[in-house]
Amino acid sequence: MRYGFGVDIGGTTVKIAWFDENGQKLHSWEIPTVRENEGKQILPDIAAALQGFLAERDVNRADVIGIGVGVPGPVDSRGVVNCCVNLGWGNVDVCKELSALTGLPVKAGNDANVAAMGEYWQGSGREFNSMIMATLGTGVGGGIVIEGNLLHGTHGCGGEIGHMVLNRDETEVCGCGNRGCVEQYCSATGLVRLATRRLAEDAAPSVLRQLEKMEAKDVFDAGKQGDAVANEILERYYNCLGEFFANLCVVVDPEVIVLGGGVCKAGQVLLDGIRRGFERFCFQGVKGVKFAVAQLGNDAGSYGAFKLVLDAAG
Ligand SMILES: [Zn+2]
């Protein structure tokens, strides 16, 4: 049996997991992400943690396939990061540097992309050939896997579906600097924004007006209780998601769209709403696409990162 590491670098912690080649997670732990000094300590810290683990367990290095890494920013097809604000990085050749520090093969990808790969391999996408994953959280992240291949893109921006433009008349600015991105409507933050805008339209009574600070969950809860305004907001939200996925499906035509992120806690009501919105806009030929909720949660990134290096090892 051969083994390897899946490493998911986040802005505050680095998640490290040790897998066997069948995808069984055998051990996992976290170390802090030291962002000071332009994040120069991050890769040496990871290398030290991995070396310590191998020494402690007395692992034969010939049995170690390598290290897969997820990075919270664009990673090009050679594993080079040109700029990652979340880690303080400028130009960093993750594969070359971490490989030099550990003597092991390294593969790297964008964190949302490797999370998609994780779900494709061991989560909700495992019975399907092609998949789009969309993570509906504070923002909208994504990843596209076609017949086992993860789409990194020329500039590492493949799967940045949260920044497709949904409304060119939008006046507010997205985190990326553009206006009218999917993320401004389809994220948890986007749902709250749609709700705030709807409440400002008239004085229709709604329990949402009594809240000091509204969250996405409040809108779903109010909808379940039969609040008419909340349900109107949710229908607008489902229309945004439906239009978004209808557009994606004529590009990729996947078998399944896997949904991750906090919004998915709404469960079946969300899936049903998305299906309604989707069928309003979709090209007839892609109508059969399935929608599913992600299964691996925060572990998806480390699974997918390990899969990158496993695939490269052949
Ligand atoms: Zn944007």
XYZ file of C-alpha atoms and ligand atoms in Angstrom:
315
model
C 0.000 0.000 0.000
C 1.160 3.508 -0.848
C 0.273 6.704 1.021
C 0.304 10.468 0.650
C -0.664 13.834 2.040
C -3.516 16.197 1.212
C -2.825 19.734 2.434
C -5.442 22.480 2.415
C -3.916 25.907 3.114
C -6.386 28.394 4.587
C -5.958 31.968 5.772
C -5.800 30.948 9.453
C -5.035 27.198 9.542
C -3.446 24.571 7.321
C -5.389 21.289 7.284
C -3.169 18.253 6.760
C -4.443 14.727 6.099
C -2.692 11.395 5.539
C -4.365 9.015 3.091
C -3.828 5.564 1.696
C -4.018 5.180 -2.079
C -7.629 3.953 -1.888
C -8.700 7.302 -0.489
C -9.040 6.209 3.129
C -8.190 9.093 5.448
C -5.962 7.626 8.156
C -4.976 10.690 10.144
C -5.482 14.465 10.080
C -4.388 17.524 12.016
C -4.027 21.285 11.679
C -1.221 23.784 12.050
C -1.559 27.590 12.163
C -0.975 29.608 8.974
C 1.764 32.137 9.719
C 0.981 34.989 7.326
C 3.568 37.443 8.676
C 6.637 38.284 6.588
C 4.790 37.751 3.272
C 3.858 34.212 4.294
C 7.444 33.027 3.826
C 7.157 30.586 6.739
C 4.061 28.754 5.437
C 5.734 26.157 3.191
C 8.666 25.485 5.618
C 6.111 24.998 8.436
C 4.171 22.488 6.310
C 7.381 20.678 5.348
C 8.434 20.416 9.014
C 5.000 19.068 10.024
C 5.056 16.397 7.294
C 8.669 15.372 7.961
C 7.909 15.131 11.685
C 4.915 12.894 10.978
C 6.902 10.553 8.686
C 9.752 10.291 11.208
C 7.410 9.684 14.140
C 5.605 6.870 12.310
C 8.814 5.530 10.824
C 7.244 5.562 7.333
C 9.307 4.159 4.457
C 9.670 7.121 2.081
C 9.442 4.819 -0.948
C 5.790 4.223 0.057
C 4.955 7.945 -0.024
C 3.362 9.062 -3.314
C 3.691 12.765 -2.588
C 1.905 15.873 -1.400
C -1.183 17.538 -2.890
C -1.818 21.151 -1.946
C -4.869 23.443 -2.137
C -4.134 27.197 -2.133
C -6.723 29.980 -1.508
C -5.952 31.840 -4.748
C -5.285 31.205 -8.445
C -2.742 28.447 -9.167
C -1.637 28.002 -12.768
C -1.301 24.641 -14.502
C 2.377 24.334 -13.432
C 1.501 24.857 -9.765
C 2.701 28.455 -9.604
C 0.862 31.102 -7.577
C 1.259 34.614 -8.964
C -0.511 36.453 -6.181
C -2.408 35.164 -3.156
C -3.672 38.008 -0.964
C -5.017 35.605 1.697
C -1.515 34.277 2.419
C 0.484 37.424 1.704
C 2.142 35.646 -1.237
C 3.466 37.238 -4.399
C 5.018 34.858 -6.917
C 5.429 31.429 -5.266
C 6.272 28.182 -7.058
C 4.492 25.912 -4.569
C 5.442 22.633 -6.255
C 9.117 23.458 -6.669
C 9.592 24.953 -3.202
C 7.715 22.320 -1.194
C 9.320 19.544 -3.219
C 12.792 20.969 -2.498
C 11.963 21.136 1.229
C 10.607 17.590 1.496
C 12.151 15.611 -1.360
C 8.635 14.472 -2.335
C 6.576 15.092 -5.517
C 4.089 17.970 -5.100
C 0.947 18.965 -7.037
C -1.015 22.132 -6.301
C -4.370 23.648 -7.243
C -6.799 26.355 -6.241
C -8.636 25.429 -3.002
C -12.149 25.565 -4.498
C -10.992 23.461 -7.450
C -9.373 20.807 -5.269
C -12.492 20.725 -3.050
C -14.493 19.946 -6.210
C -12.035 17.159 -6.985
C -12.511 15.793 -3.442
C -16.297 15.645 -3.841
C -15.908 14.086 -7.294
C -13.618 11.377 -5.956
C -15.057 10.504 -2.543
C -18.193 12.610 -2.057
C -21.444 13.449 -3.857
C -19.842 13.341 -7.301
C -18.391 9.851 -7.030
C -21.014 8.118 -9.189
C -20.741 10.670 -11.982
C -18.434 11.332 -14.897
C -18.624 15.100 -15.005
C -19.483 17.554 -12.279
C -19.684 21.220 -11.394
C -19.337 22.133 -7.742
C -20.655 25.467 -6.488
C -19.987 26.535 -2.910
C -22.606 29.009 -1.686
C -21.067 30.667 1.351
C -19.862 34.197 2.075
C -18.894 34.205 -1.607
C -19.444 31.696 -4.405
C -16.593 29.295 -5.142
C -16.511 26.616 -7.781
C -14.733 23.810 -9.524
C -15.309 21.827 -12.698
C -14.317 18.191 -13.213
C -14.794 16.659 -16.657
C -14.209 12.923 -17.029
C -11.790 12.862 -14.116
C -9.889 15.962 -15.159
C -9.956 19.051 -13.007
C -10.154 22.280 -15.004
C -7.355 24.546 -13.707
C -7.395 26.984 -16.651
C -4.551 28.847 -18.320
C -4.271 31.456 -15.532
C -5.521 29.247 -12.717
C -8.949 30.854 -12.982
C -10.880 27.877 -14.364
C -13.994 27.327 -12.244
C -14.156 30.903 -10.909
C -17.880 30.705 -11.532
C -18.751 33.164 -8.748
C -17.509 35.969 -10.983
C -19.645 35.229 -14.019
C -21.693 38.362 -14.697
C -25.396 37.904 -13.985
C -26.550 41.533 -14.049
C -24.721 44.164 -16.052
C -26.927 46.915 -14.593
C -25.737 46.321 -11.014
C -24.438 49.451 -9.260
C -22.791 47.863 -6.191
C -19.229 46.572 -6.553
C -18.270 42.889 -6.079
C -15.207 41.886 -4.010
C -13.355 41.323 -7.309
C -13.936 44.937 -8.424
C -16.522 44.170 -11.131
C -20.263 44.755 -10.916
C -23.088 42.244 -11.186
C -21.185 39.006 -10.391
C -23.020 35.789 -9.495
C -21.472 36.065 -6.024
C -23.443 39.271 -5.380
C -26.751 37.347 -5.730
C -26.157 33.633 -5.183
C -24.002 33.599 -2.007
C -25.419 33.646 1.532
C -24.478 37.328 1.574
C -26.260 37.746 -1.762
C -29.493 36.270 -0.372
C -29.416 38.761 2.510
C -28.797 41.534 -0.006
C -31.801 40.449 -2.120
C -33.867 40.387 1.081
C -32.786 43.862 2.172
C -33.612 45.238 -1.271
C -37.046 43.562 -1.296
C -37.920 44.914 2.174
C -37.047 48.441 1.008
C -39.491 48.205 -1.921
C -42.671 48.637 0.159
C -44.050 48.216 3.693
C -45.431 44.678 3.302
C -45.401 42.968 6.729
C -42.693 40.354 7.308
C -41.010 38.791 10.360
C -37.703 39.707 8.662
C -38.352 43.362 9.535
C -38.026 42.579 13.256
C -34.480 41.230 12.965
C -31.544 43.343 14.022
C -29.124 41.518 11.784
C -30.481 39.204 9.096
C -28.713 36.020 7.996
C -29.478 33.655 5.112
C -30.912 31.109 7.544
C -33.493 33.666 8.790
C -34.937 33.991 5.273
C -35.310 30.200 4.912
C -36.842 29.943 8.422
C -39.327 32.744 7.703
C -40.211 31.087 4.396
C -40.946 27.791 6.170
C -43.273 29.632 8.574
C -45.237 30.910 5.578
C -43.955 34.506 5.549
C -45.079 35.722 2.103
C -42.316 38.302 1.659
C -39.623 35.758 2.641
C -40.988 33.313 0.073
C -40.992 36.017 -2.571
C -37.316 36.745 -1.752
C -36.488 33.036 -1.952
C -38.141 32.748 -5.385
C -35.963 35.630 -6.605
C -32.948 33.848 -5.122
C -33.865 30.561 -6.856
C -34.270 32.445 -10.139
C -30.727 33.840 -9.775
C -29.343 30.363 -9.010
C -31.432 28.856 -11.810
C -30.141 31.341 -14.380
C -26.580 30.819 -13.126
C -26.732 27.023 -13.424
C -28.607 27.154 -16.747
C -25.727 29.220 -18.173
C -23.097 26.862 -16.777
C -24.881 23.807 -18.155
C -24.698 24.948 -21.783
C -20.923 25.289 -21.394
C -20.110 22.118 -19.449
C -23.264 19.928 -19.706
C -22.361 18.041 -16.496
C -24.154 15.015 -15.047
C -24.422 16.593 -11.613
C -24.135 19.969 -9.905
C -22.900 19.573 -6.321
C -23.724 22.374 -3.907
C -21.569 23.190 -0.893
C -21.376 26.000 1.657
C -23.556 27.230 4.518
C -26.653 27.882 2.363
C -26.969 24.103 1.813
C -28.120 23.654 5.412
C -31.537 24.617 3.993
C -31.569 21.118 2.421
C -34.405 19.819 0.244
C -36.310 23.117 0.081
C -33.217 24.682 -1.538
C -32.785 21.808 -4.028
C -36.484 22.028 -4.993
C -36.252 25.809 -5.389
C -33.141 25.582 -7.537
C -34.825 22.980 -9.740
C -37.795 25.347 -10.269
C -35.497 28.282 -11.073
C -33.310 26.147 -13.325
C -36.223 24.822 -15.376
C -37.380 28.392 -16.046
C -34.133 29.207 -17.871
C -32.366 26.029 -18.965
C -31.716 24.878 -22.509
C -33.967 21.835 -23.007
C -31.104 19.441 -23.738
C -29.505 19.860 -20.285
C -32.734 19.459 -18.285
C -31.657 16.071 -16.935
C -28.788 17.417 -14.808
C -28.964 16.344 -11.151
C -28.481 18.605 -8.136
C -26.954 17.247 -4.917
C -25.591 18.580 -1.638
C -21.853 18.088 -0.915
C -20.915 15.366 1.594
C -17.336 15.963 2.712
C -17.699 19.447 4.242
C -14.354 20.978 5.216
C -12.494 17.756 4.359
C -13.200 18.033 0.615
C -10.061 20.123 0.051
C -7.618 17.651 1.557
C -9.206 14.692 -0.272
C -9.010 16.542 -3.587
C -5.473 17.771 -2.971
C -4.283 14.215 -2.344
C -6.123 13.032 -5.478
C -4.112 15.519 -7.591
C -0.802 13.953 -6.575
C -2.246 10.422 -6.721
C -3.372 10.982 -10.345
C -0.009 12.478 -11.271
C 1.771 9.417 -9.842
C -0.327 7.224 -12.167
Zn -16.884 39.417 -8.795
